[in-house]
PDB file of C-alpha atoms in Angstrom:
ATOM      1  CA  UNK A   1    -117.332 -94.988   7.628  1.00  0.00           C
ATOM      2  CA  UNK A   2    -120.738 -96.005   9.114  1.00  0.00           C
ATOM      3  CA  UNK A   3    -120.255 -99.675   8.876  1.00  0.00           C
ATOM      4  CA  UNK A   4    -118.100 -99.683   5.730  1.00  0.00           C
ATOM      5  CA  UNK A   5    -114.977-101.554   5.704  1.00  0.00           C
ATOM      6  CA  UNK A   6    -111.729-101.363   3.148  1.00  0.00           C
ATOM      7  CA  UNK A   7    -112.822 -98.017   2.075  1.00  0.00           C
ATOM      8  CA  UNK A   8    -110.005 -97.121  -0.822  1.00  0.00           C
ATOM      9  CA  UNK A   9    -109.020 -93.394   0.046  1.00  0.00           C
ATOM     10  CA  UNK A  10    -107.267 -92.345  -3.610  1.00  0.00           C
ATOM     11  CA  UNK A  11    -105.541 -88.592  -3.311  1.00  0.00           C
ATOM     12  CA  UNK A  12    -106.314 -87.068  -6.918  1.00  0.00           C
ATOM     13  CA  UNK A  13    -104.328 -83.654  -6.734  1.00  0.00           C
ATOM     14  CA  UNK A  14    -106.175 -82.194  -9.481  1.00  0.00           C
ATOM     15  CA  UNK A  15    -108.882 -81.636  -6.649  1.00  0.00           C
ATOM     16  CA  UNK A  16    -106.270 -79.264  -4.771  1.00  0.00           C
ATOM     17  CA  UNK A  17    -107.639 -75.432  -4.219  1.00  0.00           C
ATOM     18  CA  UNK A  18    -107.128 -72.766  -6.524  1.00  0.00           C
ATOM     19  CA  UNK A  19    -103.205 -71.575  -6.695  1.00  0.00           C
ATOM     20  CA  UNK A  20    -103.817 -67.908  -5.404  1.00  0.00           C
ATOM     21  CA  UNK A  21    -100.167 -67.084  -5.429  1.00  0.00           C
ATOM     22  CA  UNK A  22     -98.399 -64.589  -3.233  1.00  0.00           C
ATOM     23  CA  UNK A  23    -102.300 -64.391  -1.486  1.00  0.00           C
ATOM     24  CA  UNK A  24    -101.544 -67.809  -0.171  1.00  0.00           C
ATOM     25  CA  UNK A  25    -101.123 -67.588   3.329  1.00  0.00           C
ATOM     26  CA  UNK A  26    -102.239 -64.262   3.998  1.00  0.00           C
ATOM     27  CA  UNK A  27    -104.639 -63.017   6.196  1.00  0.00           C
ATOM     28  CA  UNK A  28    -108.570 -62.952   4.887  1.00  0.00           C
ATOM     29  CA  UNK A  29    -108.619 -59.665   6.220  1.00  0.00           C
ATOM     30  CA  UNK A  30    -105.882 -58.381   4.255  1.00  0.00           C
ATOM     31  CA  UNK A  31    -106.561 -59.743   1.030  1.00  0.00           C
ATOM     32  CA  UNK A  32    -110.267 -58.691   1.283  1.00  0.00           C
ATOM     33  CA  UNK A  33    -109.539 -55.149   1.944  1.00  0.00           C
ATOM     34  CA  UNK A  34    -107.382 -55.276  -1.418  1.00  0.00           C
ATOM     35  CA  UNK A  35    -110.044 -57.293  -3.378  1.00  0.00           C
ATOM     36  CA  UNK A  36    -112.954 -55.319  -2.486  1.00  0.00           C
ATOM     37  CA  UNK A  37    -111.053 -51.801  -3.376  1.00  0.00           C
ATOM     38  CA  UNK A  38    -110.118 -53.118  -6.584  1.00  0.00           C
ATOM     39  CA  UNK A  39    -113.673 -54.636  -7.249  1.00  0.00           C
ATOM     40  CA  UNK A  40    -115.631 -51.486  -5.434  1.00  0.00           C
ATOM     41  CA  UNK A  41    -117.382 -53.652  -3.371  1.00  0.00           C
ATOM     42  CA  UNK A  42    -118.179 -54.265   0.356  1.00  0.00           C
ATOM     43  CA  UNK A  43    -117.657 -57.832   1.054  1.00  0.00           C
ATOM     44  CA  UNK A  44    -115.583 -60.679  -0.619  1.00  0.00           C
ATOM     45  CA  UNK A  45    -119.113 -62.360  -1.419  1.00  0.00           C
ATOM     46  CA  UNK A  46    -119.828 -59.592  -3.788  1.00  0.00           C
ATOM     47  CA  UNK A  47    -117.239 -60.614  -5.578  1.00  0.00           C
ATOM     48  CA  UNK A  48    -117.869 -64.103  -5.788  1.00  0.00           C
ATOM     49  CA  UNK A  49    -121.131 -63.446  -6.997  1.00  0.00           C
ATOM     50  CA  UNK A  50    -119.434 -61.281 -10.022  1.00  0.00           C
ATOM     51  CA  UNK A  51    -118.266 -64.587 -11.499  1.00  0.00           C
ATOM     52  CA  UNK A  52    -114.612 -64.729 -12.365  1.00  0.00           C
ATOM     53  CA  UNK A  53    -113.888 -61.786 -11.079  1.00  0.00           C
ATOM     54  CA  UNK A  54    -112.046 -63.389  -8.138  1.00  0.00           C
ATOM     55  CA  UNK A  55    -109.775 -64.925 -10.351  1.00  0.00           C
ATOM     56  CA  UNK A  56    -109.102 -61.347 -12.399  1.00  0.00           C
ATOM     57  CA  UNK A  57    -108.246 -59.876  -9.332  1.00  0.00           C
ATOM     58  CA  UNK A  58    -105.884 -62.404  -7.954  1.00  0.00           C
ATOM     59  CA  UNK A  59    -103.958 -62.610 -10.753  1.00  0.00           C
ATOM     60  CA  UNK A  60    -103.844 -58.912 -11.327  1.00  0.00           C
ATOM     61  CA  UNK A  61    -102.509 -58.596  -7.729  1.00  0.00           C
ATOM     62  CA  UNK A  62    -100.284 -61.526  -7.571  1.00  0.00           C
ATOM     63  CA  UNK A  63     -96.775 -60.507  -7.105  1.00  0.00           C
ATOM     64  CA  UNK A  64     -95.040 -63.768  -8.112  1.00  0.00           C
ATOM     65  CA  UNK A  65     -97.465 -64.154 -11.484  1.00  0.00           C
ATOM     66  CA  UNK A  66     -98.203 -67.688 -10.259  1.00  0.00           C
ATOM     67  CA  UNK A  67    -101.960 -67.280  -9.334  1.00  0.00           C
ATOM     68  CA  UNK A  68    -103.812 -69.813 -11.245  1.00  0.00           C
ATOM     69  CA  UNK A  69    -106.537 -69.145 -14.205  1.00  0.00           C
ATOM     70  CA  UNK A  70    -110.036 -70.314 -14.359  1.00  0.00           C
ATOM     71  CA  UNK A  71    -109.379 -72.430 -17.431  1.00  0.00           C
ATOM     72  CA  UNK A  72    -106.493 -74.186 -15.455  1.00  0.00           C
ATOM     73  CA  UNK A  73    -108.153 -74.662 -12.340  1.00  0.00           C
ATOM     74  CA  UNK A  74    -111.012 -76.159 -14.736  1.00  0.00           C
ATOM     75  CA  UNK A  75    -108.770 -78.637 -16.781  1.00  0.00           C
ATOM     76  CA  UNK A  76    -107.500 -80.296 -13.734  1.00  0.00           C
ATOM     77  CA  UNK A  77    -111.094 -80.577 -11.715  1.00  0.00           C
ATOM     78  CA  UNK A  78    -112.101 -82.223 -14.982  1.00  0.00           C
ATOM     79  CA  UNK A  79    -109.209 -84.673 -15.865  1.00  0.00           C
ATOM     80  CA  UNK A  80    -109.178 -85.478 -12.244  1.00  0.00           C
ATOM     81  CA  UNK A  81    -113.198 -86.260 -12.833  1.00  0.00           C
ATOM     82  CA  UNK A  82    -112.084 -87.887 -15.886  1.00  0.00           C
ATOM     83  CA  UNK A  83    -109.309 -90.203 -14.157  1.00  0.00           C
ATOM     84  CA  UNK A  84    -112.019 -91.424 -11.410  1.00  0.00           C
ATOM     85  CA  UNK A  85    -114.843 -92.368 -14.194  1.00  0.00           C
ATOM     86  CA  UNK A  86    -112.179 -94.099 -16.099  1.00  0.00           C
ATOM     87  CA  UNK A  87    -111.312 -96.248 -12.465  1.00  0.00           C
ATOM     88  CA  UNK A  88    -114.450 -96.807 -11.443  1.00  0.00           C
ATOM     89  CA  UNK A  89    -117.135 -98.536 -13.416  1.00  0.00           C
ATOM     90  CA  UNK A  90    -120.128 -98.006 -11.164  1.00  0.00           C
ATOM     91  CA  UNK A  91    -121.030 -97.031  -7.250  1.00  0.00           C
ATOM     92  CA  UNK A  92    -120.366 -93.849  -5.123  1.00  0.00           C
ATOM     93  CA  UNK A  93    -117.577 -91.550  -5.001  1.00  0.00           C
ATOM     94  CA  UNK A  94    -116.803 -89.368  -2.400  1.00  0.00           C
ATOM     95  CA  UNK A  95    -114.525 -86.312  -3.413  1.00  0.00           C
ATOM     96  CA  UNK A  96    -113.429 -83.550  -1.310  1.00  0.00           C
ATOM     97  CA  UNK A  97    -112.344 -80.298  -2.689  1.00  0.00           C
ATOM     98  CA  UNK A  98    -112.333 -76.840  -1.870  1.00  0.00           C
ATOM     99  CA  UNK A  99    -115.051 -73.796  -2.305  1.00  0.00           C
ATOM    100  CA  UNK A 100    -113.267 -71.967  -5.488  1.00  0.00           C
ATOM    101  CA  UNK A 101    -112.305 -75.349  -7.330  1.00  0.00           C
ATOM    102  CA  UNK A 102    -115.460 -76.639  -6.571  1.00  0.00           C
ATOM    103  CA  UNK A 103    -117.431 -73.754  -8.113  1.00  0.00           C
ATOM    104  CA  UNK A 104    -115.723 -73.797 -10.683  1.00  0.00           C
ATOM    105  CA  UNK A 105    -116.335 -76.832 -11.654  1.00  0.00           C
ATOM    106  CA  UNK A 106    -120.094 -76.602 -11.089  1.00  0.00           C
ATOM    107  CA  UNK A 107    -120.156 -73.431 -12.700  1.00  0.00           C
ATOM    108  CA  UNK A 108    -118.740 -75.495 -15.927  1.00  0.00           C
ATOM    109  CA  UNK A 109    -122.026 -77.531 -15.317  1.00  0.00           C
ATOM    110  CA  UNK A 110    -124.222 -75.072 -15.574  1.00  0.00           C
ATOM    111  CA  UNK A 111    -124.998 -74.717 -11.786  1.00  0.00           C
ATOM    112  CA  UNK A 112    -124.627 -70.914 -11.971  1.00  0.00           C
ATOM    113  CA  UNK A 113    -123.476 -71.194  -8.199  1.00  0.00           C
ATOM    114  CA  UNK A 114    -120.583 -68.637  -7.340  1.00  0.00           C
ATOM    115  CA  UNK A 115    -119.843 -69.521  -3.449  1.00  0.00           C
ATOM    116  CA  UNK A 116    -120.629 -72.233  -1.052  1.00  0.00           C
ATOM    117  CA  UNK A 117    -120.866 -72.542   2.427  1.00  0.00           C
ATOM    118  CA  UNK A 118    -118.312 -74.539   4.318  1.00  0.00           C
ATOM    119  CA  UNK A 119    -118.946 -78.540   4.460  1.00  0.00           C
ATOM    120  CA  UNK A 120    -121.672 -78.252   1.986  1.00  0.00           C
ATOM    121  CA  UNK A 121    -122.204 -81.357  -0.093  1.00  0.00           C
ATOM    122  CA  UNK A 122    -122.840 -81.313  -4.077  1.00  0.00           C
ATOM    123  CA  UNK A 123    -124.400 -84.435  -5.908  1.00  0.00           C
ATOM    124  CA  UNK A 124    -123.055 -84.759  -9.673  1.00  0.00           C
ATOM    125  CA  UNK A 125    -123.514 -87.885 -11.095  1.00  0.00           C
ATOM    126  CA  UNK A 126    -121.878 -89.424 -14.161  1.00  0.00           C
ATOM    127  CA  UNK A 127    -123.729 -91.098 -16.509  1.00  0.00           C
ATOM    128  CA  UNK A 128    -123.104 -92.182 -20.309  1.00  0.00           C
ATOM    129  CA  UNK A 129    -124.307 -88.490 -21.882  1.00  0.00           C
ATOM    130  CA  UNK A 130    -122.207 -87.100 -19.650  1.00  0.00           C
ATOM    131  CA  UNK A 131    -122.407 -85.274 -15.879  1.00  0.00           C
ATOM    132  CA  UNK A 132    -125.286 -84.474 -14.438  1.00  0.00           C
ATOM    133  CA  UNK A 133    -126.103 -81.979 -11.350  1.00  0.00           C
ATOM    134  CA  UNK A 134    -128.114 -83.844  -8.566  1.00  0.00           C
ATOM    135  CA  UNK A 135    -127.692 -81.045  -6.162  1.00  0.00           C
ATOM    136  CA  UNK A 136    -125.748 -78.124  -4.948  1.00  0.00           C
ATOM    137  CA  UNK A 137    -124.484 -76.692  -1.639  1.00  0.00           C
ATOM    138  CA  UNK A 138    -126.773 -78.970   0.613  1.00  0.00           C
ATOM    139  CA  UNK A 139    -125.951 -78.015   4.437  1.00  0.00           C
ATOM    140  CA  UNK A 140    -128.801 -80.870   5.395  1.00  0.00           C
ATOM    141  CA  UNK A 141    -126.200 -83.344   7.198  1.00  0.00           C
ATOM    142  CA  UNK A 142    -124.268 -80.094   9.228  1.00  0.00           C
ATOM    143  CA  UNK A 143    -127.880 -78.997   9.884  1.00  0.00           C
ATOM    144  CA  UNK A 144    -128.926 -82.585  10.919  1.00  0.00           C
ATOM    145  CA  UNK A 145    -125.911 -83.289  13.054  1.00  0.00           C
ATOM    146  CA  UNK A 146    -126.274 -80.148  15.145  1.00  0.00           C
ATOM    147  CA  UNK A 147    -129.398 -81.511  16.788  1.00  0.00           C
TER     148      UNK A 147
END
């Protein structure tokens, strides 16, 4: 906490992943071999970079029918947005998500970002005209903390 006391920790669960359905739990392996045969790619990545195509494919492939849709995933990163600028009038927020919420969200933004690398940190700040992008994907801390 680096010297901060009586941090509040508040769990939002509109921050939670994306609902893959019967995919969750399964091994990367697995699920990539299906993805990238239904996509005709090589890698998972490719996909990502496709857009929404991750989400077409998961929910084309889902055997329960529960996998989750862009829009969703979208209405609950922003009313979860919504609930913290409603609770807190001013200061820093830390929020901590997961790679296909969170680009999905920034995507809604305008970042045009389709993956991120693990522990990456993305600045959006909230201001009266609405949300800004500060930054995206910035490893600088992970790369910092290695030395």
């Amino acid at each position: 906490s680096m010297g901060q006391k009586d941090l509040q920790i508040h769990e939002n669960n509109g921050f939670r992943e994306v609902g893959f359905g019967s995919w969750e739990g399964e091994l990367e392996s697995v699920r990539d071999k299906v993805y990238c045969e239904k996509a005709g790619t090589n890698t998972i990545l490719e996909i990502f970079n496709l857009g929404h195509l991750i989400y077409d494919i998961t929910i084309e492939t889902d055997t329960m029918g529960i996998a989750e849709r862009p829009e969703t995933v979208l209405k609950r990163m922003l009313g979860a947005i919504h609930s913290i600028t409603e609770e807190q009038e001013s200061g820093n927020v830390l929020v901590v998500s997961s790679g296909a919420s969170i680009t999905t969200l920034l995507d809604y933004y305008g970042s045009g970002i389709r993956s991120l690398d693990n522990c990456c940190v993305s600045l959006l700040y909230c201001e009266d005209d609405g949300v800004k992008i500060g930054s995206v994907g910035d490893m600088s801390y992970v790369e910092s903390g290695r030395q």
